[in-house]
XYZ file of C-alpha atoms in Angstrom:
101
model
C 76.983 65.916 166.762
C 75.162 68.968 165.597
C 75.858 71.182 168.425
C 79.657 70.293 168.280
C 81.571 73.320 166.873
C 83.533 73.045 163.691
C 87.169 72.917 163.535
C 89.604 74.330 161.337
C 91.877 72.174 159.312
C 95.156 73.440 158.711
C 97.595 72.741 156.055
C 100.800 71.780 157.635
C 103.650 70.053 156.481
C 101.952 66.524 156.164
C 99.043 68.356 153.771
C 101.699 70.005 151.406
C 104.012 67.089 150.826
C 100.780 65.403 150.077
C 99.839 67.668 147.807
C 103.678 67.868 146.234
C 103.803 63.944 145.607
C 100.316 64.237 144.048
C 101.172 66.781 141.824
C 104.322 65.341 140.677
C 102.365 62.134 140.076
C 100.527 64.124 137.870
C 97.304 63.356 139.290
C 94.294 66.330 139.675
C 92.635 65.814 142.750
C 89.434 66.926 141.423
C 88.892 64.262 138.884
C 90.590 61.658 141.067
C 88.180 61.292 144.506
C 90.739 59.240 146.255
C 93.523 61.930 145.558
C 91.078 64.487 147.129
C 90.643 62.276 149.967
C 94.504 61.993 150.435
C 94.436 65.789 150.788
C 91.638 66.043 153.084
C 93.244 63.229 155.286
C 96.808 65.034 155.253
C 95.015 68.180 156.909
C 93.165 65.978 159.405
C 96.388 64.634 160.054
C 98.302 68.171 160.824
C 95.266 69.252 162.841
C 94.770 66.317 164.632
C 93.637 66.977 168.509
C 95.794 64.455 170.204
C 98.199 61.763 168.834
C 95.405 58.821 168.416
C 93.754 60.972 166.061
C 96.584 61.682 163.951
C 97.984 58.236 163.955
C 94.482 57.052 162.539
C 94.580 59.884 160.002
C 98.126 59.010 158.933
C 97.077 54.963 158.694
C 94.255 56.470 156.166
C 96.285 58.841 154.379
C 98.844 55.848 153.962
C 96.557 53.472 152.472
C 94.858 56.343 150.150
C 98.183 57.467 149.120
C 98.756 53.429 148.103
C 96.102 53.691 145.675
C 96.918 57.302 144.428
C 100.567 56.097 143.517
C 99.150 52.795 142.200
C 96.816 54.453 139.648
C 99.279 57.258 138.276
C 100.054 57.089 134.830
C 103.738 55.727 134.530
C 106.545 58.236 133.872
C 108.224 58.479 130.267
C 111.538 58.434 131.361
C 114.218 55.869 130.470
C 116.290 53.680 132.619
C 119.710 52.019 131.987
C 118.236 49.250 129.924
C 116.717 51.411 127.836
C 119.765 53.407 127.357
C 121.748 50.362 126.640
C 119.161 49.236 123.734
C 119.389 52.716 122.342
C 123.619 52.707 122.051
C 123.178 49.660 120.349
C 120.665 50.040 118.096
C 122.841 53.309 117.120
C 125.837 51.274 117.056
C 124.423 48.862 114.823
C 123.103 51.410 112.149
C 126.355 52.919 111.976
C 127.663 49.714 111.531
C 125.215 48.500 108.761
C 125.703 52.368 107.285
C 129.444 51.863 106.514
C 128.837 48.440 105.205
C 126.588 49.267 102.293
C 128.742 52.321 101.826
C-alpha cells in the first residue's frame, strides 16, 4: 500500500452536519477520540469513491455517533413536568405567604 497515492478527503454535507451535531452536543473532538473518529468517518462518506465505500463509512459513522451522543453531557433544559412543578411550587409559596399575613 506504500505505492498507493494519498487521496484528499473533502468536507461535504455529511462532515459539516456531523461537526455541527458534535458542537451542539458540547463535545470537543480534541478531547473525545470517538468524536474525532466520527469527523474523519464523515469526511470518508463525503469522499467515498463508490457507493459501497460510502455505505460502509456511513454505517461506521452511525455507530460512532450513537456512542458520542450517549456520552454527551445532559442539556440543562426543563421539560413540561419541570415547568408544572415550578408553577406548583410558586402557587404554594403564594398561598403560604397569604395565610401567614
